[in-house]
Amino acid sequence: MEKLIINGGNPLHGTVTISGAKNSAVALIPAALLADGPVVIENLPNIQDVGIYAEILKEMGADVLFEDDWMEIDGRPMNPAQKLNGKVKKLRASYYLWGALLGKFGEAQVGLPGGCDLGPRPVDLHIKGFQALGAKVENQKGMMVIKAKKLKGARIYLDLVSVGATINIMLAATKAEGTTIIENAAREPEIVDVATLLNNMGANIKGAGTDVIRIKGVEKLRGCRHTIIPDRIEAGTYMIAAAATRGDVTLENVIPKHLESVTAKLREIGVDVEEADDSIRVRGQEKYRAVDVKTSPYPGFPTDLQQPITALLTLAKGTSIVTDNIYSARFRHIDELRRMGAAIKVEGRSAVIDGGNKLLGAKVVATDLRAGAALMIAGLVTAGETELDGLEHVDRGYENLVGKLHSLGAEVRRVGRAQTDKNETNAS
Ligand code: EPZ
């Protein structure tokens, strides 16, 4: 198990370049399989989920060339009727193989996914979408067996706004006969990114980014080249870290529009945020206001940043309430923050923060990706040493974490298994 040793108390300062979006990458890679030709994806983040996906595609017989932030995928040599299990449990987003294989071959046999433990994470909306398109869906002891003689366009209303179900239905419908309409669709930028790739492949998708997406089925999809959008959640994490350490950090390669809810909330707290075309500058202040945060689907405040902003709000005198309306059990970081001296209690779907206590360095454990980000931020704020265990969760979503923090003046070092990540340089 690898650990991050953080000697906090230094304000972060300087410039950090944001990587490609994890939650785009893990959908674009399986989407590329739909093309009858090679698809090149650029600006891939160098994170574990991308590496695992490359291995899964290779195991399925696809041609995959992968180096640094570049991957070429050609799904033509794949064997249609194959069963996939094991590795798919390592990430939640392996469920996009259902939609991609169903759309490509008319069948998919892939095990149920894994991913962060955020409480119940059903896939009923994905299944409802596939069934509406004419597929038969069976869960055979954890192996999803999905088959359709012919996929036919349908009107599908999603009871809940779901990123995964929206993307998965889009993948399955791209080559279906006729038109599919997804209503109450999720509007995340990552969905627009996937629709952009598919349209460049020759698909006919309109309305991505709105709550009604129209997909007119096409016969063939061709290879193309696509550059992933910047990761708005990685960017938000560094914005919050800059604010918490009362530093002065400029984030490059961002789309400020994707971060509007985060910028607004940070300004409400009292952080100085300056937006330019493709960069954002964040300057911390001595005093912060206690505020309430309520997560909601994009363009609302993202659930993926409710844990990091909780770490920031421990610095704001007064009571802040962070409510997660997306996940009911995304509070496993609270116990760990309390070990660092934070005064927080969980009431239903809310964390109630009594801010203003000084945090103390401690040994803490990341239980999921964004919990790890929250604890990393708390460690950066706290004078003294914090030991953050469970780094494998954090590595799933943050490229070159030590290298980027180190370049911003943080005193961090990774200890544990021999240093394997070619990009990371250990702090002295
Ligand atoms: C995506 O997960 C992201 N993951 C999550 O980011 C993100 O938190 C989430 O969207 C919400 O924005 C990826 O993109 C790989 P959902 P996803 O379907 O698609 C319920 C991170 O930290 N639901 O939008 O799995 C579900 O339980 C990760 O990067 C159903 O009830 O989330 C949740 O309460 C964590 N039935 C809500 O909908 C379904 O069939 C939203 O989930 C599907 C979802």
Short mmCIF file of C-alpha atoms and ligand atoms in Angstrom, two decimals:
data_model
loop_
_atom_site.label_atom_id
_atom_site.label_comp_id
_atom_site.label_asym_id
_atom_site.label_seq_id
_atom_site.Cartn_x
_atom_site.Cartn_y
_atom_site.Cartn_z
CA MET A 1 0.00 0.00 0.00
CA GLU A 2 1.51 3.36 -0.93
CA LYS A 3 1.29 6.42 1.29
CA LEU A 4 1.63 10.15 0.81
CA ILE A 5 3.66 11.91 3.51
CA ILE A 6 2.59 15.56 3.61
CA ASN A 7 4.36 18.26 5.60
CA GLY A 8 1.65 20.89 5.35
CA GLY A 9 1.42 24.57 6.16
CA ASN A 10 2.97 25.94 2.94
CA PRO A 11 0.74 28.09 0.72
CA LEU A 12 0.63 26.55 -2.77
CA HIS A 13 1.92 28.92 -5.41
CA GLY A 14 2.73 28.84 -9.12
CA THR A 15 1.11 27.26 -12.17
CA VAL A 16 -0.39 23.82 -12.68
CA THR A 17 -1.51 22.31 -16.00
CA ILE A 18 -4.76 20.37 -15.84
CA SER A 19 -4.86 16.95 -17.54
CA GLY A 20 -7.51 15.40 -19.77
CA ALA A 21 -10.81 14.49 -18.09
CA LYS A 22 -10.88 11.06 -16.42
CA ASN A 23 -14.66 10.79 -16.78
CA SER A 24 -14.38 11.51 -20.50
CA ALA A 25 -11.42 9.18 -21.07
CA VAL A 26 -13.16 6.15 -19.55
CA ALA A 27 -16.09 6.63 -21.92
CA LEU A 28 -14.17 7.68 -25.06
CA ILE A 29 -11.96 4.58 -24.98
CA PRO A 30 -14.85 2.06 -25.23
CA ALA A 31 -16.71 4.40 -27.61
CA ALA A 32 -13.77 4.15 -30.03
CA LEU A 33 -14.57 0.43 -30.47
CA LEU A 34 -17.68 1.40 -32.46
CA ALA A 35 -15.56 2.65 -35.39
CA ASP A 36 -14.68 0.48 -38.40
CA GLY A 37 -11.18 1.89 -38.30
CA PRO A 38 -8.52 3.27 -35.95
CA VAL A 39 -9.47 6.07 -33.52
CA VAL A 40 -6.74 8.22 -31.98
CA ILE A 41 -7.47 9.81 -28.60
CA GLU A 42 -5.14 12.59 -27.42
CA ASN A 43 -4.67 14.40 -24.11
CA LEU A 44 -5.42 11.22 -22.17
CA PRO A 45 -4.67 11.56 -18.44
CA ASN A 46 -1.92 9.21 -17.26
CA ILE A 47 -4.05 7.56 -14.54
CA GLN A 48 -4.73 3.96 -13.54
CA ASP A 49 -8.27 3.78 -14.95
CA VAL A 50 -6.92 4.58 -18.45
CA GLY A 51 -4.19 1.95 -18.14
CA ILE A 52 -6.69 -0.68 -16.99
CA TYR A 53 -8.99 0.13 -19.91
CA ALA A 54 -6.13 -0.29 -22.39
CA GLU A 55 -5.44 -3.74 -20.93
CA ILE A 56 -9.12 -4.72 -21.11
CA LEU A 57 -9.37 -3.72 -24.78
CA LYS A 58 -6.18 -5.62 -25.62
CA GLU A 59 -7.58 -8.71 -23.86
CA MET A 60 -10.66 -8.39 -26.03
CA GLY A 61 -8.50 -8.54 -29.15
CA ALA A 62 -8.62 -4.89 -30.13
CA ASP A 63 -5.46 -3.31 -31.53
CA VAL A 64 -4.31 -0.77 -28.93
CA LEU A 65 -1.25 1.50 -29.18
CA PHE A 66 -0.79 3.49 -25.97
CA GLU A 67 1.94 5.85 -24.87
CA ASP A 68 1.85 8.83 -22.50
CA ASP A 69 -1.29 10.83 -23.36
CA TRP A 70 -2.00 9.19 -26.71
CA MET A 71 -3.93 6.02 -27.58
CA GLU A 72 -4.87 4.49 -30.93
CA ILE A 73 -7.72 1.96 -30.79
CA ASP A 74 -8.92 -0.32 -33.57
CA GLY A 75 -11.78 -2.61 -32.59
CA ARG A 76 -12.00 -4.43 -35.91
CA PRO A 77 -9.98 -7.54 -34.90
CA MET A 78 -12.16 -8.08 -31.79
CA ASN A 79 -14.01 -11.34 -31.30
CA PRO A 80 -17.72 -10.47 -30.85
CA ALA A 81 -18.85 -13.20 -28.51
CA GLN A 82 -16.46 -13.03 -25.60
CA LYS A 83 -16.99 -12.93 -21.86
CA LEU A 84 -15.28 -10.25 -19.84
CA ASN A 85 -14.86 -10.34 -16.09
CA GLY A 86 -12.02 -9.85 -13.62
CA LYS A 87 -10.38 -6.56 -14.61
CA VAL A 88 -13.77 -4.89 -15.24
CA LYS A 89 -14.26 -4.91 -11.49
CA LYS A 90 -11.35 -2.51 -11.06
CA LEU A 91 -13.32 0.48 -12.28
CA ARG A 92 -16.88 1.68 -12.36
CA ALA A 93 -16.72 2.91 -15.93
CA SER A 94 -16.15 -0.57 -17.39
CA TYR A 95 -19.96 -0.58 -17.71
CA TYR A 96 -19.53 1.53 -20.89
CA LEU A 97 -18.43 -1.72 -22.57
CA TRP A 98 -22.09 -2.81 -22.36
CA GLY A 99 -23.24 0.03 -24.61
CA ALA A 100 -20.19 -0.04 -26.88
CA LEU A 101 -20.26 -3.83 -27.52
CA LEU A 102 -24.05 -3.86 -27.82
CA GLY A 103 -23.85 -1.05 -30.35
CA LYS A 104 -21.01 -2.75 -32.27
CA PHE A 105 -21.94 -6.44 -32.18
CA GLY A 106 -25.54 -6.53 -30.97
CA GLU A 107 -24.34 -8.34 -27.87
CA ALA A 108 -22.23 -7.82 -24.74
CA GLN A 109 -21.17 -10.19 -21.98
CA VAL A 110 -19.36 -8.12 -19.36
CA GLY A 111 -19.21 -8.46 -15.57
CA LEU A 112 -20.77 -5.85 -13.30
CA PRO A 113 -18.37 -2.97 -12.58
CA GLY A 114 -16.46 -2.02 -9.43
CA GLY A 115 -15.45 1.56 -8.51
CA CYS A 116 -15.63 3.80 -5.46
CA ASP A 117 -17.80 2.77 -2.53
CA LEU A 118 -20.19 5.71 -2.41
CA GLY A 119 -23.19 3.75 -1.24
CA PRO A 120 -25.62 1.95 -3.57
CA ARG A 121 -24.78 2.44 -7.25
CA PRO A 122 -27.51 0.63 -9.22
CA VAL A 123 -27.48 0.26 -13.01
CA ASP A 124 -31.25 -0.08 -13.51
CA LEU A 125 -31.40 2.97 -15.80
CA HIS A 126 -28.70 1.54 -18.08
CA ILE A 127 -30.68 -1.71 -18.32
CA LYS A 128 -33.97 0.14 -18.92
CA GLY A 129 -32.31 1.95 -21.83
CA PHE A 130 -30.93 -1.21 -23.44
CA GLN A 131 -34.30 -2.97 -23.08
CA ALA A 132 -36.08 0.01 -24.66
CA LEU A 133 -33.75 -0.40 -27.68
CA GLY A 134 -34.86 -4.02 -28.00
CA ALA A 135 -32.12 -5.85 -26.09
CA LYS A 136 -32.62 -8.75 -23.69
CA VAL A 137 -30.66 -8.16 -20.47
CA GLU A 138 -29.79 -10.92 -18.01
CA ASN A 139 -27.64 -10.79 -14.91
CA GLN A 140 -26.03 -14.24 -14.81
CA LYS A 141 -24.30 -14.34 -11.41
CA GLY A 142 -22.75 -10.88 -11.87
CA MET A 143 -22.09 -11.31 -15.59
CA MET A 144 -24.34 -9.00 -17.59
CA VAL A 145 -25.48 -10.82 -20.76
CA ILE A 146 -27.06 -8.33 -23.17
CA LYS A 147 -28.30 -9.40 -26.60
CA ALA A 148 -30.40 -7.84 -29.36
CA LYS A 149 -31.34 -9.28 -32.77
CA LYS A 150 -31.78 -5.73 -33.95
CA LEU A 151 -31.45 -2.46 -32.02
CA LYS A 152 -34.32 -0.12 -32.80
CA GLY A 153 -34.51 3.56 -31.83
CA ALA A 154 -36.80 4.41 -28.89
CA ARG A 155 -37.89 7.31 -26.69
CA ILE A 156 -36.31 6.80 -23.26
CA TYR A 157 -37.10 8.89 -20.19
CA LEU A 158 -34.48 8.63 -17.42
CA ASP A 159 -36.16 8.69 -14.00
CA LEU A 160 -32.92 10.04 -12.51
CA VAL A 161 -30.31 12.22 -14.19
CA SER A 162 -27.54 9.69 -14.76
CA VAL A 163 -24.20 10.38 -16.50
CA GLY A 164 -23.48 6.69 -17.01
CA ALA A 165 -26.90 5.73 -18.31
CA THR A 166 -26.99 8.73 -20.67
CA ILE A 167 -23.63 7.81 -22.21
CA ASN A 168 -24.35 4.07 -22.32
CA ILE A 169 -27.67 4.54 -24.14
CA MET A 170 -25.98 6.94 -26.58
CA LEU A 171 -23.31 4.30 -27.34
CA ALA A 172 -25.89 1.55 -27.92
CA ALA A 173 -28.18 3.77 -30.04
CA THR A 174 -25.51 5.21 -32.36
CA LYS A 175 -25.97 2.43 -34.96
CA ALA A 176 -29.55 1.40 -34.05
CA GLU A 177 -32.27 1.54 -36.69
CA GLY A 178 -34.23 4.79 -36.47
CA THR A 179 -34.10 7.59 -33.93
CA THR A 180 -33.54 7.39 -30.17
CA ILE A 181 -34.57 10.24 -27.90
CA ILE A 182 -33.12 10.37 -24.36
CA GLU A 183 -35.19 12.60 -22.11
CA ASN A 184 -34.04 13.93 -18.74
CA ALA A 185 -30.51 13.23 -19.99
CA ALA A 186 -27.47 14.27 -17.96
CA ARG A 187 -25.77 17.44 -19.26
CA GLU A 188 -22.17 16.95 -18.07
CA PRO A 189 -19.38 18.24 -20.38
CA GLU A 190 -18.03 14.68 -20.56
CA ILE A 191 -21.25 13.65 -22.32
CA VAL A 192 -20.70 16.39 -24.91
CA ASP A 193 -17.12 15.14 -25.31
CA VAL A 194 -18.32 11.60 -26.11
CA ALA A 195 -20.99 12.89 -28.53
CA THR A 196 -18.31 15.00 -30.26
CA LEU A 197 -16.15 11.91 -30.80
CA LEU A 198 -19.10 9.85 -32.06
CA ASN A 199 -20.21 12.61 -34.46
CA ASN A 200 -16.63 12.88 -35.76
CA MET A 201 -16.88 9.13 -36.40
CA GLY A 202 -19.97 9.80 -38.52
CA ALA A 203 -22.75 9.44 -35.93
CA ASN A 204 -25.79 11.73 -35.93
CA ILE A 205 -26.24 12.97 -32.35
CA LYS A 206 -27.92 16.26 -31.47
CA GLY A 207 -28.59 17.91 -28.13
CA ALA A 208 -25.70 16.54 -26.06
CA GLY A 209 -25.26 18.93 -23.14
CA THR A 210 -29.01 19.50 -22.91
CA ASP A 211 -31.61 17.30 -21.22
CA VAL A 212 -32.91 15.94 -24.54
CA ILE A 213 -30.47 14.04 -26.78
CA ARG A 214 -31.51 12.82 -30.25
CA ILE A 215 -29.54 9.99 -31.86
CA LYS A 216 -30.31 9.07 -35.47
CA GLY A 217 -28.86 5.59 -36.12
CA VAL A 218 -26.22 5.30 -38.88
CA GLU A 219 -24.81 2.29 -40.74
CA LYS A 220 -21.10 2.84 -40.38
CA LEU A 221 -18.70 4.73 -38.14
CA ARG A 222 -15.19 5.59 -39.28
CA GLY A 223 -11.90 6.17 -37.48
CA CYS A 224 -10.93 9.72 -36.48
CA ARG A 225 -8.81 11.73 -34.03
CA HIS A 226 -10.11 13.33 -30.82
CA THR A 227 -8.62 15.50 -28.06
CA ILE A 228 -10.13 15.08 -24.60
CA ILE A 229 -11.48 18.12 -22.72
CA PRO A 230 -9.69 19.21 -19.52
CA ASP A 231 -10.67 17.55 -16.25
CA ARG A 232 -12.99 19.96 -14.41
CA ILE A 233 -12.86 17.86 -11.22
CA GLU A 234 -9.06 17.79 -11.11
CA ALA A 235 -9.16 21.55 -11.74
CA GLY A 236 -11.70 22.11 -8.96
CA THR A 237 -9.55 20.06 -6.60
CA TYR A 238 -6.51 22.29 -7.21
CA MET A 239 -8.66 25.45 -6.91
CA ILE A 240 -9.85 24.28 -3.49
CA ALA A 241 -6.32 23.28 -2.45
CA ALA A 242 -5.02 26.74 -3.44
CA ALA A 243 -7.80 28.39 -1.41
CA ALA A 244 -7.30 26.13 1.61
CA THR A 245 -3.54 26.73 1.78
CA ARG A 246 -4.13 30.48 1.24
CA GLY A 247 -1.88 30.28 -1.79
CA ASP A 248 -1.78 31.84 -5.24
CA VAL A 249 -2.17 29.27 -8.03
CA THR A 250 -2.91 29.62 -11.74
CA LEU A 251 -4.51 26.61 -13.41
CA GLU A 252 -3.78 26.25 -17.12
CA ASN A 253 -5.67 24.22 -19.76
CA VAL A 254 -9.11 24.62 -18.16
CA ILE A 255 -12.55 25.56 -19.54
CA PRO A 256 -13.81 28.14 -16.97
CA LYS A 257 -17.42 27.59 -18.06
CA HIS A 258 -17.21 23.98 -16.82
CA LEU A 259 -16.26 25.29 -13.37
CA GLU A 260 -18.90 28.02 -12.97
CA SER A 261 -20.59 26.41 -9.93
CA VAL A 262 -17.23 25.86 -8.22
CA THR A 263 -16.02 29.40 -8.92
CA ALA A 264 -19.31 30.84 -7.62
CA LYS A 265 -19.13 28.80 -4.41
CA LEU A 266 -15.47 29.68 -3.76
CA ARG A 267 -16.26 33.39 -4.25
CA GLU A 268 -19.19 33.02 -1.80
CA ILE A 269 -16.70 31.60 0.73
CA GLY A 270 -14.44 34.61 0.15
CA VAL A 271 -11.81 33.19 -2.22
CA ASP A 272 -10.42 35.46 -4.96
CA VAL A 273 -11.01 33.70 -8.32
CA GLU A 274 -10.00 35.31 -11.63
CA GLU A 275 -11.08 33.69 -14.94
CA ALA A 276 -9.28 34.05 -18.29
CA ASP A 277 -9.95 32.21 -21.60
CA ASP A 278 -8.30 28.90 -20.70
CA SER A 279 -6.91 29.55 -17.24
CA ILE A 280 -8.13 30.39 -13.75
CA ARG A 281 -6.16 32.12 -10.98
CA VAL A 282 -7.07 31.36 -7.37
CA ARG A 283 -5.79 33.46 -4.47
CA GLY A 284 -6.50 32.38 -0.90
CA GLN A 285 -7.59 34.83 1.80
CA GLU A 286 -7.07 34.84 5.56
CA LYS A 287 -10.78 34.77 6.48
CA TYR A 288 -13.45 32.57 4.95
CA ARG A 289 -17.26 32.59 5.31
CA ALA A 290 -19.13 29.48 6.41
CA VAL A 291 -21.55 28.56 3.59
CA ASP A 292 -23.95 25.78 2.59
CA VAL A 293 -23.22 23.53 -0.40
CA LYS A 294 -25.83 21.39 -2.15
CA THR A 295 -24.66 19.06 -4.93
CA SER A 296 -26.75 18.53 -8.05
CA PRO A 297 -26.25 17.29 -11.61
CA TYR A 298 -24.28 19.57 -13.97
CA PRO A 299 -24.31 22.57 -14.14
CA GLY A 300 -24.90 22.37 -10.38
CA PHE A 301 -22.15 21.92 -7.80
CA PRO A 302 -20.50 18.55 -8.57
CA THR A 303 -20.79 15.70 -6.08
CA ASP A 304 -17.16 14.86 -6.90
CA LEU A 305 -16.05 18.08 -5.16
CA GLN A 306 -18.27 17.92 -2.06
CA GLN A 307 -15.56 16.02 -0.19
CA PRO A 308 -12.69 18.41 -1.13
CA ILE A 309 -14.73 21.54 -0.35
CA THR A 310 -15.60 20.07 3.06
CA ALA A 311 -11.87 20.19 3.88
CA LEU A 312 -11.81 23.89 2.93
CA LEU A 313 -14.91 24.68 4.99
CA THR A 314 -13.26 23.39 8.17
CA LEU A 315 -11.28 26.66 7.96
CA ALA A 316 -14.37 28.90 7.84
CA LYS A 317 -15.55 30.03 11.28
CA GLY A 318 -19.20 29.13 11.84
CA THR A 319 -21.46 26.34 10.65
CA SER A 320 -21.35 25.07 7.06
CA ILE A 321 -23.66 22.36 5.76
CA VAL A 322 -22.60 20.21 2.78
CA THR A 323 -25.48 18.17 1.35
CA ASP A 324 -24.95 15.47 -1.28
CA ASN A 325 -28.15 15.02 -3.29
CA ILE A 326 -26.51 12.54 -5.67
CA TYR A 327 -24.93 9.94 -3.39
CA SER A 328 -26.38 9.06 0.00
CA ALA A 329 -23.19 7.65 1.52
CA ARG A 330 -20.32 9.78 0.24
CA PHE A 331 -19.12 10.74 3.73
CA ARG A 332 -16.42 8.23 4.60
CA HIS A 333 -13.85 11.04 4.65
CA ILE A 334 -15.57 12.66 7.64
CA ASP A 335 -14.23 10.23 10.25
CA GLU A 336 -10.74 10.74 8.86
CA LEU A 337 -11.07 14.55 8.91
CA ARG A 338 -12.22 14.27 12.53
CA ARG A 339 -9.00 12.41 13.33
CA MET A 340 -7.28 15.63 12.17
CA GLY A 341 -9.31 17.69 14.61
CA ALA A 342 -12.18 18.78 12.38
CA ALA A 343 -15.54 19.26 14.13
CA ILE A 344 -17.97 17.65 11.68
CA LYS A 345 -20.98 15.40 12.08
CA VAL A 346 -23.04 13.60 9.46
CA GLU A 347 -26.81 14.09 9.56
CA GLY A 348 -28.62 12.14 6.83
CA ARG A 349 -27.27 13.35 3.49
CA SER A 350 -25.43 16.30 5.04
CA ALA A 351 -22.10 16.96 6.70
CA VAL A 352 -22.49 19.69 9.36
CA ILE A 353 -19.15 21.45 9.78
CA ASP A 354 -18.35 23.57 12.83
CA GLY A 355 -15.47 25.44 11.21
CA GLY A 356 -12.54 27.28 12.72
CA ASN A 357 -10.73 24.47 14.57
CA LYS A 358 -7.03 24.17 13.81
CA LEU A 359 -6.38 20.87 12.01
CA LEU A 360 -3.57 18.62 13.22
CA GLY A 361 -1.41 16.26 11.19
CA ALA A 362 -2.47 12.61 11.59
CA LYS A 363 -2.43 9.17 9.99
CA VAL A 364 -5.49 9.01 7.74
CA VAL A 365 -6.82 6.63 5.08
CA ALA A 366 -8.40 7.40 1.70
CA THR A 367 -11.47 5.18 1.24
CA ASP A 368 -12.34 6.48 -2.24
CA LEU A 369 -10.93 8.77 -4.89
CA ARG A 370 -12.37 12.12 -3.83
CA ALA A 371 -12.16 11.33 -0.11
CA GLY A 372 -8.44 10.96 -0.76
CA ALA A 373 -8.44 14.39 -2.42
CA ALA A 374 -10.16 15.92 0.60
CA LEU A 375 -7.64 14.40 3.03
CA MET A 376 -4.74 15.48 0.80
CA ILE A 377 -6.05 19.05 0.98
CA ALA A 378 -6.45 18.86 4.76
CA GLY A 379 -2.86 17.58 5.01
CA LEU A 380 -1.58 20.46 2.87
CA VAL A 381 -3.26 22.96 5.20
CA THR A 382 -2.05 21.45 8.42
CA ALA A 383 1.36 22.35 9.85
CA GLY A 384 2.99 19.08 10.83
CA GLU A 385 3.04 15.69 9.15
CA THR A 386 0.02 13.90 7.71
CA GLU A 387 0.29 10.35 6.44
CA LEU A 388 -2.32 9.58 3.78
CA ASP A 389 -2.77 5.86 3.15
CA GLY A 390 -4.84 4.28 0.35
CA LEU A 391 -3.09 6.20 -2.39
CA GLU A 392 -4.26 3.65 -4.97
CA HIS A 393 -7.68 5.31 -4.84
CA VAL A 394 -6.22 8.76 -5.50
CA ASP A 395 -4.01 7.55 -8.34
CA ARG A 396 -7.15 6.46 -10.20
CA GLY A 397 -8.14 10.06 -10.83
CA TYR A 398 -5.18 12.42 -10.39
CA GLU A 399 -2.30 12.32 -12.84
CA ASN A 400 1.21 12.91 -11.46
CA LEU A 401 -0.19 14.07 -8.11
CA VAL A 402 3.16 14.31 -6.28
CA GLY A 403 4.85 16.00 -9.24
CA LYS A 404 2.12 18.61 -9.59
CA LEU A 405 1.91 19.34 -5.86
CA HIS A 406 5.69 19.49 -5.61
CA SER A 407 5.81 22.03 -8.46
CA LEU A 408 3.38 24.19 -6.43
CA GLY A 409 5.72 24.19 -3.44
CA ALA A 410 4.07 21.45 -1.41
CA GLU A 411 6.30 19.25 0.75
CA VAL A 412 4.97 15.82 -0.23
CA ARG A 413 6.55 12.48 -0.87
CA ARG A 414 5.22 9.08 -1.85
CA VAL A 415 6.44 6.08 0.20
CA GLY A 416 5.71 2.39 -0.11
CA ARG A 417 6.00 0.20 -3.22
CA ALA A 418 9.02 1.01 -5.43
CA GLN A 419 8.37 4.21 -7.35
CA THR A 420 6.82 3.00 -10.61
CA ASP A 421 5.11 6.02 -12.06
CA LYS A 422 7.44 7.37 -14.77
CA ASN A 423 6.03 10.89 -14.45
CA GLU A 424 6.28 11.38 -10.75
CA THR A 425 9.28 12.93 -9.08
CA ASN A 426 9.50 12.56 -5.35
CA ALA A 427 9.87 15.72 -3.36
CA SER A 428 13.19 15.95 -1.53
C1 EPZ B 1 -20.42 9.40 -12.95
O1 EPZ B 1 -20.74 8.24 -12.24
C2 EPZ B 1 -18.99 9.74 -12.55
N1 EPZ B 1 -18.13 8.61 -12.89
C3 EPZ B 1 -18.91 9.98 -11.05
O2 EPZ B 1 -17.58 10.38 -10.75
C4 EPZ B 1 -19.86 11.11 -10.69
O3 EPZ B 1 -19.84 11.29 -9.29
C5 EPZ B 1 -21.28 10.74 -11.15
O4 EPZ B 1 -21.27 10.49 -12.57
C6 EPZ B 1 -22.30 11.82 -10.86
O5 EPZ B 1 -21.97 12.97 -11.51
C7 EPZ B 1 -17.75 8.46 -14.18
O6 EPZ B 1 -18.12 9.26 -15.04
C8 EPZ B 1 -16.87 7.29 -14.49
P1 EPZ B 1 -24.65 8.59 -12.26
P2 EPZ B 1 -22.09 7.41 -12.64
O7 EPZ B 1 -25.20 7.50 -13.09
O8 EPZ B 1 -22.36 7.56 -14.08
C9 EPZ B 1 -28.11 6.86 -9.52
C10 EPZ B 1 -15.50 10.31 -9.67
O9 EPZ B 1 -15.20 10.60 -8.51
N2 EPZ B 1 -28.28 5.85 -10.56
O10 EPZ B 1 -24.67 10.00 -12.80
O11 EPZ B 1 -21.98 6.07 -12.05
C11 EPZ B 1 -26.78 6.75 -8.82
O12 EPZ B 1 -26.86 5.81 -7.75
C12 EPZ B 1 -16.75 9.51 -9.95
O13 EPZ B 1 -14.87 10.67 -10.70
C13 EPZ B 1 -29.36 4.97 -10.47
O14 EPZ B 1 -30.14 5.02 -9.53
O15 EPZ B 1 -23.18 8.24 -11.81
C14 EPZ B 1 -26.56 8.16 -8.31
O16 EPZ B 1 -27.27 8.34 -7.11
C15 EPZ B 1 -17.44 9.06 -8.66
N3 EPZ B 1 -29.52 4.04 -11.44
C16 EPZ B 1 -27.20 9.02 -9.41
O17 EPZ B 1 -28.07 8.15 -10.13
C17 EPZ B 1 -28.67 3.95 -12.52
O18 EPZ B 1 -28.88 3.09 -13.39
C18 EPZ B 1 -26.19 9.60 -10.39
O19 EPZ B 1 -25.38 8.54 -10.85
C19 EPZ B 1 -27.59 4.87 -12.59
C20 EPZ B 1 -27.42 5.81 -11.61
#
